[in-house]
JSON list of C-alpha atoms in Angstrom, two decimals:
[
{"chain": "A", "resi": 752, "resn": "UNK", "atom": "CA", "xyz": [-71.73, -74.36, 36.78]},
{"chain": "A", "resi": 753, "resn": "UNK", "atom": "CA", "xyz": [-72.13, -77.10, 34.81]},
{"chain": "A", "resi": 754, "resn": "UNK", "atom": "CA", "xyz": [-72.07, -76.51, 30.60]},
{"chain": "A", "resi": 755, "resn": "UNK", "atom": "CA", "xyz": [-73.56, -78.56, 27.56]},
{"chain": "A", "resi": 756, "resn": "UNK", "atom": "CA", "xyz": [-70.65, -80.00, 26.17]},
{"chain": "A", "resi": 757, "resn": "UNK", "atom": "CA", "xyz": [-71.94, -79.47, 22.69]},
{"chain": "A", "resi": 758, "resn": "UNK", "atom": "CA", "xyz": [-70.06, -76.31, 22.36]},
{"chain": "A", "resi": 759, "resn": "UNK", "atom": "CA", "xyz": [-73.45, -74.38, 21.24]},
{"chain": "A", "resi": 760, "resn": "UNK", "atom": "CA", "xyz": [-72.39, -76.02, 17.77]},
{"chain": "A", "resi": 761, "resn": "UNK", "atom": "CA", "xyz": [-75.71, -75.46, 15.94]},
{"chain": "A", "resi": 762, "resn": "UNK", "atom": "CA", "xyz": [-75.41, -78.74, 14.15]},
{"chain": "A", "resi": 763, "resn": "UNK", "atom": "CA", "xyz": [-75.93, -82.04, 16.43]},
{"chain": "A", "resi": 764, "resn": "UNK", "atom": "CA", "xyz": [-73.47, -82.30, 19.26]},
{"chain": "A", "resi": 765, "resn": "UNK", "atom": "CA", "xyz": [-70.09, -84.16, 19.46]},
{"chain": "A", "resi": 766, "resn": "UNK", "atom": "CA", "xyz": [-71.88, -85.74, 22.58]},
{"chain": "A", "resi": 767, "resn": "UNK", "atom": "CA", "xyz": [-73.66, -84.45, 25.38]},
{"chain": "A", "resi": 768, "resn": "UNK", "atom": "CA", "xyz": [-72.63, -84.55, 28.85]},
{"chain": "A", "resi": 769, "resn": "UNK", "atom": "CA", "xyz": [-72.85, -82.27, 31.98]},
{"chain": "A", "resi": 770, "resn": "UNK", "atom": "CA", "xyz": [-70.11, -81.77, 34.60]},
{"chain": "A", "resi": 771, "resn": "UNK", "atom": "CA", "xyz": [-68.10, -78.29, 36.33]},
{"chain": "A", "resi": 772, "resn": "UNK", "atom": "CA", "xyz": [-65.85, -77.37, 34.54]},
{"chain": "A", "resi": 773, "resn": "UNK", "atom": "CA", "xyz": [-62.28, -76.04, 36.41]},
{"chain": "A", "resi": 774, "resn": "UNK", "atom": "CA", "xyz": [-62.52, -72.77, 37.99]},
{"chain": "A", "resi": 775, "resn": "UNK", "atom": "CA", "xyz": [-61.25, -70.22, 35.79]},
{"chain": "A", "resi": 776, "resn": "UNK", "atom": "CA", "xyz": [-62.13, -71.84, 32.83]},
{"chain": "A", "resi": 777, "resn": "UNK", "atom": "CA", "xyz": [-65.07, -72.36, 29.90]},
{"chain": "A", "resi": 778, "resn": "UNK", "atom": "CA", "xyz": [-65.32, -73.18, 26.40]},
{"chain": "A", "resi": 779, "resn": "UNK", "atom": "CA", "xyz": [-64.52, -71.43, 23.58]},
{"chain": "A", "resi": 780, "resn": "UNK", "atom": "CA", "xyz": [-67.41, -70.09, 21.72]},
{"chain": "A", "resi": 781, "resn": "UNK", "atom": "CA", "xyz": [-68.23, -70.47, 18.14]},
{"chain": "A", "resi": 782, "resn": "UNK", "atom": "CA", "xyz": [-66.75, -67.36, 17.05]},
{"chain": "A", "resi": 783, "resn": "UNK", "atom": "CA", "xyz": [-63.31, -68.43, 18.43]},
{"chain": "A", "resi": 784, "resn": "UNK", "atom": "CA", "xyz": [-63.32, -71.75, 16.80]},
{"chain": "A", "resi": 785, "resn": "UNK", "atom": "CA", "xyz": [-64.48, -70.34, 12.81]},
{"chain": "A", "resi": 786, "resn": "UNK", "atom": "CA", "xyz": [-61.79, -67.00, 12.39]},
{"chain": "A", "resi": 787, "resn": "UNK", "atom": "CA", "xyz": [-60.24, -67.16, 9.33]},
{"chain": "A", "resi": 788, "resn": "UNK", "atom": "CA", "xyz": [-56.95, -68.33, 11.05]},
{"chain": "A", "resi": 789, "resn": "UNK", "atom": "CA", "xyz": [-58.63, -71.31, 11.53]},
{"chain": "A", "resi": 790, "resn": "UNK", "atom": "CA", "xyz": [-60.74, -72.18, 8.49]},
{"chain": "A", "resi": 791, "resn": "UNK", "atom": "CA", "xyz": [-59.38, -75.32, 8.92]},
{"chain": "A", "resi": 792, "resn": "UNK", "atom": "CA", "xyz": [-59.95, -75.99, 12.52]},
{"chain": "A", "resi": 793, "resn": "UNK", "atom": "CA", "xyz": [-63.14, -77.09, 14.21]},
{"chain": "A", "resi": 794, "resn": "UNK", "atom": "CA", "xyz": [-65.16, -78.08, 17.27]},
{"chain": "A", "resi": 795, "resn": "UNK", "atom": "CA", "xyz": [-63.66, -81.32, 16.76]},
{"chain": "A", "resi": 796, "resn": "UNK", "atom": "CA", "xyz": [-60.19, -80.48, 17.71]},
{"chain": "A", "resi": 797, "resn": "UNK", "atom": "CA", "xyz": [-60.72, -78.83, 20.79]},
{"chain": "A", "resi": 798, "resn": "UNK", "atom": "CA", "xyz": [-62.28, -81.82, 22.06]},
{"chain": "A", "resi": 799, "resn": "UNK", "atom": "CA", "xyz": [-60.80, -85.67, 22.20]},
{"chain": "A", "resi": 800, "resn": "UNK", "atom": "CA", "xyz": [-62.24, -89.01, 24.25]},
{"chain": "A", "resi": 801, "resn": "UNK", "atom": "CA", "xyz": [-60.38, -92.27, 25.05]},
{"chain": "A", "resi": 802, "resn": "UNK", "atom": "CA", "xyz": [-59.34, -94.46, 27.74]},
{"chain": "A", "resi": 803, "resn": "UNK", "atom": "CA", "xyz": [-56.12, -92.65, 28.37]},
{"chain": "A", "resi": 804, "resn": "UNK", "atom": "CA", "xyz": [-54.87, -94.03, 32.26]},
{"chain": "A", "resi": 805, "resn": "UNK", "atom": "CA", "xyz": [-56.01, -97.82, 31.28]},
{"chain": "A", "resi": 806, "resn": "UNK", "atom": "CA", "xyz": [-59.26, -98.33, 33.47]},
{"chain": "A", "resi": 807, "resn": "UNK", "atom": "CA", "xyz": [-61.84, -99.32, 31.09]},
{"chain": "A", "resi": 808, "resn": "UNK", "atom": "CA", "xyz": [-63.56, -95.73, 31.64]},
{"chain": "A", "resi": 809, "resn": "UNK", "atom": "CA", "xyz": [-63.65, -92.98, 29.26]},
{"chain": "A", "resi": 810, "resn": "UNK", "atom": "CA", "xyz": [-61.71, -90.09, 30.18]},
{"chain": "A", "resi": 811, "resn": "UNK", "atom": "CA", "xyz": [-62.50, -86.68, 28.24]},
{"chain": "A", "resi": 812, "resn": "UNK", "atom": "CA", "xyz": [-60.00, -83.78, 26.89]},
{"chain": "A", "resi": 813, "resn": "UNK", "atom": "CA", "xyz": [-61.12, -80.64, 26.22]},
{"chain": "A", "resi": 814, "resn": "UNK", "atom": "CA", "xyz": [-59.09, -77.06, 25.03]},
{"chain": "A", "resi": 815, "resn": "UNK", "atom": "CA", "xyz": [-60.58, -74.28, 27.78]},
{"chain": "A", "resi": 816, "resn": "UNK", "atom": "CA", "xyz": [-60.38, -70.86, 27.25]},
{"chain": "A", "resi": 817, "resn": "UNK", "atom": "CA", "xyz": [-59.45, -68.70, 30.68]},
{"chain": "A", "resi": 818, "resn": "UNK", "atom": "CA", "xyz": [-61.50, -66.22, 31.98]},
{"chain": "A", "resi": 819, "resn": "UNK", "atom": "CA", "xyz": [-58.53, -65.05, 34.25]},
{"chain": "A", "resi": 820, "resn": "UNK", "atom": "CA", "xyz": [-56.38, -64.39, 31.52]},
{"chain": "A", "resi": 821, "resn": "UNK", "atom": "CA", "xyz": [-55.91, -64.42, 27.87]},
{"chain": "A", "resi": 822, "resn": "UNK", "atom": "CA", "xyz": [-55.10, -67.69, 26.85]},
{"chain": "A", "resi": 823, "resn": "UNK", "atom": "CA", "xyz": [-56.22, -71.28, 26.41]},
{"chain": "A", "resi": 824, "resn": "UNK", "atom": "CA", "xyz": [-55.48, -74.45, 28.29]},
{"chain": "A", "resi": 825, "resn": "UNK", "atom": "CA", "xyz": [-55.50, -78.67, 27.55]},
{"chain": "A", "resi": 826, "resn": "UNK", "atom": "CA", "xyz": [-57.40, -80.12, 30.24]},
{"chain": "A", "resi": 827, "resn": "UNK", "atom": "CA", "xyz": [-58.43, -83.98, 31.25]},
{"chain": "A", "resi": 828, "resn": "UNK", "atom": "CA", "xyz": [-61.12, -85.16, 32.53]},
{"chain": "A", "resi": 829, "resn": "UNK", "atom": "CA", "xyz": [-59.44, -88.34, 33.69]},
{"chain": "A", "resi": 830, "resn": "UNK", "atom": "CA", "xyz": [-61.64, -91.03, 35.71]},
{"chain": "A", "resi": 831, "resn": "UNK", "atom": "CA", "xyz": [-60.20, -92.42, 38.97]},
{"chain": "A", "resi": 832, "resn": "UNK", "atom": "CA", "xyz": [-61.63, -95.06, 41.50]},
{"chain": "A", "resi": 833, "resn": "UNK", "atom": "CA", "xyz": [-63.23, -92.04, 43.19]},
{"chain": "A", "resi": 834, "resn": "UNK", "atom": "CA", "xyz": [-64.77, -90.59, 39.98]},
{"chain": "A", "resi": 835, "resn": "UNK", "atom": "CA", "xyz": [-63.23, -88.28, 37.44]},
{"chain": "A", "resi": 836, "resn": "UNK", "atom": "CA", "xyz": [-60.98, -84.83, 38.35]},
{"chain": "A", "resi": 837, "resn": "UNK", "atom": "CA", "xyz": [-59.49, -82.68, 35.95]},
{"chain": "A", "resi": 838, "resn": "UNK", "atom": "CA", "xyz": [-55.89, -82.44, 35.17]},
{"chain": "A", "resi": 839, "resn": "UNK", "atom": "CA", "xyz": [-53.99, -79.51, 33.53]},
{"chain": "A", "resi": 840, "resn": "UNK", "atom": "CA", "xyz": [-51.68, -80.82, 31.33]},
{"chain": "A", "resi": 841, "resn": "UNK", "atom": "CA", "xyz": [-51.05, -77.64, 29.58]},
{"chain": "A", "resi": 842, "resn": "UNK", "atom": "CA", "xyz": [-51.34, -73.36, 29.16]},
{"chain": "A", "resi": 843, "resn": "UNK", "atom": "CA", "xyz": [-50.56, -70.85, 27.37]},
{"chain": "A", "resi": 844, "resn": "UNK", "atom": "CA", "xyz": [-51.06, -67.28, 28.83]},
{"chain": "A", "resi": 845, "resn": "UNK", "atom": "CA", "xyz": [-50.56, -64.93, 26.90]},
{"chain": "A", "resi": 846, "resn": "UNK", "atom": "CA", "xyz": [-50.55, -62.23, 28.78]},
{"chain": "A", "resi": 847, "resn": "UNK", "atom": "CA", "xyz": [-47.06, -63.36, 29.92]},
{"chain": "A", "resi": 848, "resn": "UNK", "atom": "CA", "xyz": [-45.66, -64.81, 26.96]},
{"chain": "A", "resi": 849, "resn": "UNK", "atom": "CA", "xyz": [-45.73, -61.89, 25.39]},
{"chain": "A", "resi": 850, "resn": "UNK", "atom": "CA", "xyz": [-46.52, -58.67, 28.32]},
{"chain": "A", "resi": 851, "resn": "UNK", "atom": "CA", "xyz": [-45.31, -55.76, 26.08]},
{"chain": "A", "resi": 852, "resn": "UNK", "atom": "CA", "xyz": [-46.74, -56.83, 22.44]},
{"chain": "A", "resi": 853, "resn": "UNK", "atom": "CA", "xyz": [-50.82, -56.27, 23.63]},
{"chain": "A", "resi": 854, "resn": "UNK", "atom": "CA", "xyz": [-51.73, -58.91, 21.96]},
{"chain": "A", "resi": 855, "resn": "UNK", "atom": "CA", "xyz": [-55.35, -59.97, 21.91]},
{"chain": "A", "resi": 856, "resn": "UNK", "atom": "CA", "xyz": [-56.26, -63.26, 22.69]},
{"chain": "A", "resi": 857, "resn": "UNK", "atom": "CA", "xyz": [-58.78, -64.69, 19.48]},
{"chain": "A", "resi": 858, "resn": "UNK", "atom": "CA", "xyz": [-59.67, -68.18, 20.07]},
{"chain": "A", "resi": 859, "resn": "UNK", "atom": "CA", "xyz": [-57.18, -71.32, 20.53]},
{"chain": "A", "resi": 860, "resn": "UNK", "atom": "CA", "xyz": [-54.43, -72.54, 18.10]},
{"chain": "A", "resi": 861, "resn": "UNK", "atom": "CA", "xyz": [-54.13, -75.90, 18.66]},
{"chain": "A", "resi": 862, "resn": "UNK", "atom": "CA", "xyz": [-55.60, -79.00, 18.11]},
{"chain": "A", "resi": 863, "resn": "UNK", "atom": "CA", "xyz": [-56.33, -82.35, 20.29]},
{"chain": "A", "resi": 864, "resn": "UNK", "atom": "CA", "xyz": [-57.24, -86.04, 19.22]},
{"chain": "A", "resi": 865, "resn": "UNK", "atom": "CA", "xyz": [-56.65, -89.55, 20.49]},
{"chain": "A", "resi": 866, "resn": "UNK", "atom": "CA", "xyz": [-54.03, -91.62, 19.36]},
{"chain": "A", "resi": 867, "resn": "UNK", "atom": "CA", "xyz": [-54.07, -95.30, 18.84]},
{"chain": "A", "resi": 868, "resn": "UNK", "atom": "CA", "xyz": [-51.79, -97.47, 20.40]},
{"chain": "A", "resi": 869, "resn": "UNK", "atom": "CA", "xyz": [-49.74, -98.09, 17.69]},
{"chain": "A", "resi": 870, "resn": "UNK", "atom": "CA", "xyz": [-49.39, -94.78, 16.59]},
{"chain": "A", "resi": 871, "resn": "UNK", "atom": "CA", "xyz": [-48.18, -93.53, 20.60]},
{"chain": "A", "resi": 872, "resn": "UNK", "atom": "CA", "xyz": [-45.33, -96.25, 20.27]},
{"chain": "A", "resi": 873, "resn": "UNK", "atom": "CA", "xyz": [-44.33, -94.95, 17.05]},
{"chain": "A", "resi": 874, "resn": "UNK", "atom": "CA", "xyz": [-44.82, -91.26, 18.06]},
{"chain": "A", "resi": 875, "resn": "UNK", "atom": "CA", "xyz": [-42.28, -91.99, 21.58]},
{"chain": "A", "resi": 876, "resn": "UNK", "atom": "CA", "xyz": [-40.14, -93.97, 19.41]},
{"chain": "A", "resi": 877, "resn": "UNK", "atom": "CA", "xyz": [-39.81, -90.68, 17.11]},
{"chain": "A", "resi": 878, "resn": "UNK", "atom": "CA", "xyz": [-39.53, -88.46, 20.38]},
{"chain": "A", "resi": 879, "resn": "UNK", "atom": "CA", "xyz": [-36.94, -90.76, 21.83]},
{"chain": "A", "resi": 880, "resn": "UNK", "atom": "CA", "xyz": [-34.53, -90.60, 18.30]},
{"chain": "A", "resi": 881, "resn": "UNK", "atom": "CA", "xyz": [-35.50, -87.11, 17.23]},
{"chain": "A", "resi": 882, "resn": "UNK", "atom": "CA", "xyz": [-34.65, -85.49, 21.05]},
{"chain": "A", "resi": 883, "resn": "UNK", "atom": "CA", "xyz": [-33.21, -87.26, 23.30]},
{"chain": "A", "resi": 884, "resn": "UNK", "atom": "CA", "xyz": [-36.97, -88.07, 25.62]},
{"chain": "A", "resi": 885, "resn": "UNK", "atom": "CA", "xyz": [-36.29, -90.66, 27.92]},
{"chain": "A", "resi": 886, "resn": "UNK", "atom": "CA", "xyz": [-37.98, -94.15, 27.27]},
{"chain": "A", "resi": 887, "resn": "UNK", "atom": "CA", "xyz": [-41.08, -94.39, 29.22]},
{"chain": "A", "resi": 888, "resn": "UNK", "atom": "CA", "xyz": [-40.86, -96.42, 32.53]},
{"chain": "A", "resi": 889, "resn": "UNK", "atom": "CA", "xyz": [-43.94, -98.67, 31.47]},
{"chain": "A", "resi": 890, "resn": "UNK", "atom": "CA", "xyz": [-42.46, -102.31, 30.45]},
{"chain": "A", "resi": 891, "resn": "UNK", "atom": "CA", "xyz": [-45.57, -101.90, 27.84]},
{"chain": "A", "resi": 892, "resn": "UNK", "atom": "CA", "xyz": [-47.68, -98.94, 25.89]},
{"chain": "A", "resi": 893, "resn": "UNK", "atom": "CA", "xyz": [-51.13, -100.39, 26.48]},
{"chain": "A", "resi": 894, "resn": "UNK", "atom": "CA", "xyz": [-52.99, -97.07, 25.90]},
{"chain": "A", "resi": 895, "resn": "UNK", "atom": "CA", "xyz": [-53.78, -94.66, 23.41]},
{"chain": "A", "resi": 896, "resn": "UNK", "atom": "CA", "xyz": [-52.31, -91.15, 23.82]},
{"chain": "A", "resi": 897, "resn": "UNK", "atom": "CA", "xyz": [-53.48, -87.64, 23.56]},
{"chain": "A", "resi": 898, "resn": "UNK", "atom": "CA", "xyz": [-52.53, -85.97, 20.69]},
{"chain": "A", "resi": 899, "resn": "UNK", "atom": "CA", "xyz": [-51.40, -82.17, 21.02]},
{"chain": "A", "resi": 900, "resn": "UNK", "atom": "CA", "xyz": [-50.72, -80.15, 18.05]},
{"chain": "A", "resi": 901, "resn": "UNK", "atom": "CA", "xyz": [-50.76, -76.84, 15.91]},
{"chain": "A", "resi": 902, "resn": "UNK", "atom": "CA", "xyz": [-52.01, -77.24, 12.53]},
{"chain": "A", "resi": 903, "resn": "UNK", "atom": "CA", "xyz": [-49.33, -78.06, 10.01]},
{"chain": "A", "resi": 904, "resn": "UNK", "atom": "CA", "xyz": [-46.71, -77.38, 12.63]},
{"chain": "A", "resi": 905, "resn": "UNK", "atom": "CA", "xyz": [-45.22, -78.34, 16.47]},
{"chain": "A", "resi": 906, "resn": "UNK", "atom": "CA", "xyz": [-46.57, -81.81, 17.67]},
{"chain": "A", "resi": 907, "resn": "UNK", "atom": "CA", "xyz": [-46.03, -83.57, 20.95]},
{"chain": "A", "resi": 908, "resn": "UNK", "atom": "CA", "xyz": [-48.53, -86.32, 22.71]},
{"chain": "A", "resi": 909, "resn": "UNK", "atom": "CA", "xyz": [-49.67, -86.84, 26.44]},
{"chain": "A", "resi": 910, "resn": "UNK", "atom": "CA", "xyz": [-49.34, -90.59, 27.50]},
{"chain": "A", "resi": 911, "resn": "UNK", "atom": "CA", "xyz": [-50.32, -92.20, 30.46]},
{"chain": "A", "resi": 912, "resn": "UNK", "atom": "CA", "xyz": [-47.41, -93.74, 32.58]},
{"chain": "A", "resi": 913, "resn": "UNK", "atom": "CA", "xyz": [-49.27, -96.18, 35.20]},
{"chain": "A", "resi": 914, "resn": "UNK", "atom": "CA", "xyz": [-45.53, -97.01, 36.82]},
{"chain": "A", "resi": 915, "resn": "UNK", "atom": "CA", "xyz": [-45.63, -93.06, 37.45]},
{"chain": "A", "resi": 916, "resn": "UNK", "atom": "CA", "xyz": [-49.11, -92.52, 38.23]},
{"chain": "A", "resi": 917, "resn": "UNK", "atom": "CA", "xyz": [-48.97, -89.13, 35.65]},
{"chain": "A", "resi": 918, "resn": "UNK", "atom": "CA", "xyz": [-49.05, -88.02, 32.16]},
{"chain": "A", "resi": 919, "resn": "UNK", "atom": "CA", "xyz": [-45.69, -87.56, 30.32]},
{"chain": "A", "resi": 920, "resn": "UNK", "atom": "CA", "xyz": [-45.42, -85.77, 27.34]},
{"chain": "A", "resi": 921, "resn": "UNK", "atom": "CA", "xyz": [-43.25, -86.45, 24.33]},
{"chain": "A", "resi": 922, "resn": "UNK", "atom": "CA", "xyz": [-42.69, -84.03, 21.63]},
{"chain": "A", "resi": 923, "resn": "UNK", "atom": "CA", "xyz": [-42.54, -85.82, 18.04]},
{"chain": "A", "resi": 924, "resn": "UNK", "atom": "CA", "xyz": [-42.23, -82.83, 16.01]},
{"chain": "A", "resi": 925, "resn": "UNK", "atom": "CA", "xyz": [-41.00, -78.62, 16.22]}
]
């Protein structure tokens, strides 16, 4: 099924675009996004664009809510010579994070955005003092980064490694 990637936002659209998204998975509605958890959290950070794997295309992030179970995921919709494909680079399912509390799953609680180049070196530089990461294998950070946070809280950011053909994430703050 393909969706309006305007989130059903009444005002004018982040941007419009058409494609499946992953089985299992859709956006999260208005009514997650405004709760008064997150008066301070909008459509725009559930959504992030950028050239994240270095071939002059725009790839697209998106927060997805599960319909299989409650809980949200970070998804990519990285570009490829064959196209674009989505990659999972996160979950959290909270049906077994937490199997005896009956929680009720309300809307996502954390935030995405694109990082500039300059802020990804500093951010692995931080990762690589604070805990121990390992340096990345790339010679050079040529990319921005995806940025992968909870408001006022944990932080960590998903950057491209072309030597390893994958994301690697870095954690810059608990």
């Amino acid at each position: 099924t393909a969706y309006d990637i305007g989130l059903g936002i009444p005002a004018e659209p982040l941007f419009r675009s058409s494609f499946d998204l992953p089985d299992g998975w859709r956006l999260p509605t208005k009514k997650e996004l405004s709760d008064d958890y997150r008066k301070h959290f909008n459509v725009e950070l559930v959504k992030a664009t950028g050239d994240y794997n270095g071939d002059s295309n725009v790839d697209t992030a998106l927060i997805l809510v599960s319909t299989k179970f409650q809980g949200d995921g970070l998804f990519v919709y990285l570009s490829n010579p064959s196209g674009y494909t989505w990659m999972k680079l996160d979950s959290d399912n909270w049906d077994k994070s937490y199997p005896d509390k009956n929680y009720i799953y309300s809307g996502p609680n954390m935030g995405i955005g694109t990082l500039t180049i300059e802020d990804t070196k500093k951010y692995i530089a931080r990762s690589i003092e604070r805990y121990g990461s390992e340096e990345p294998k790339d010679k050079e950070i040529l990319t921005p980064s995806l940025d992968y946070f909870r408001l006022e809280s944990a932080g960590s950011l998903f950057y491209w490694s072309k030597v390893e053909g994958k994301f690697i994430r870095y954690w810059y703050s608990d």
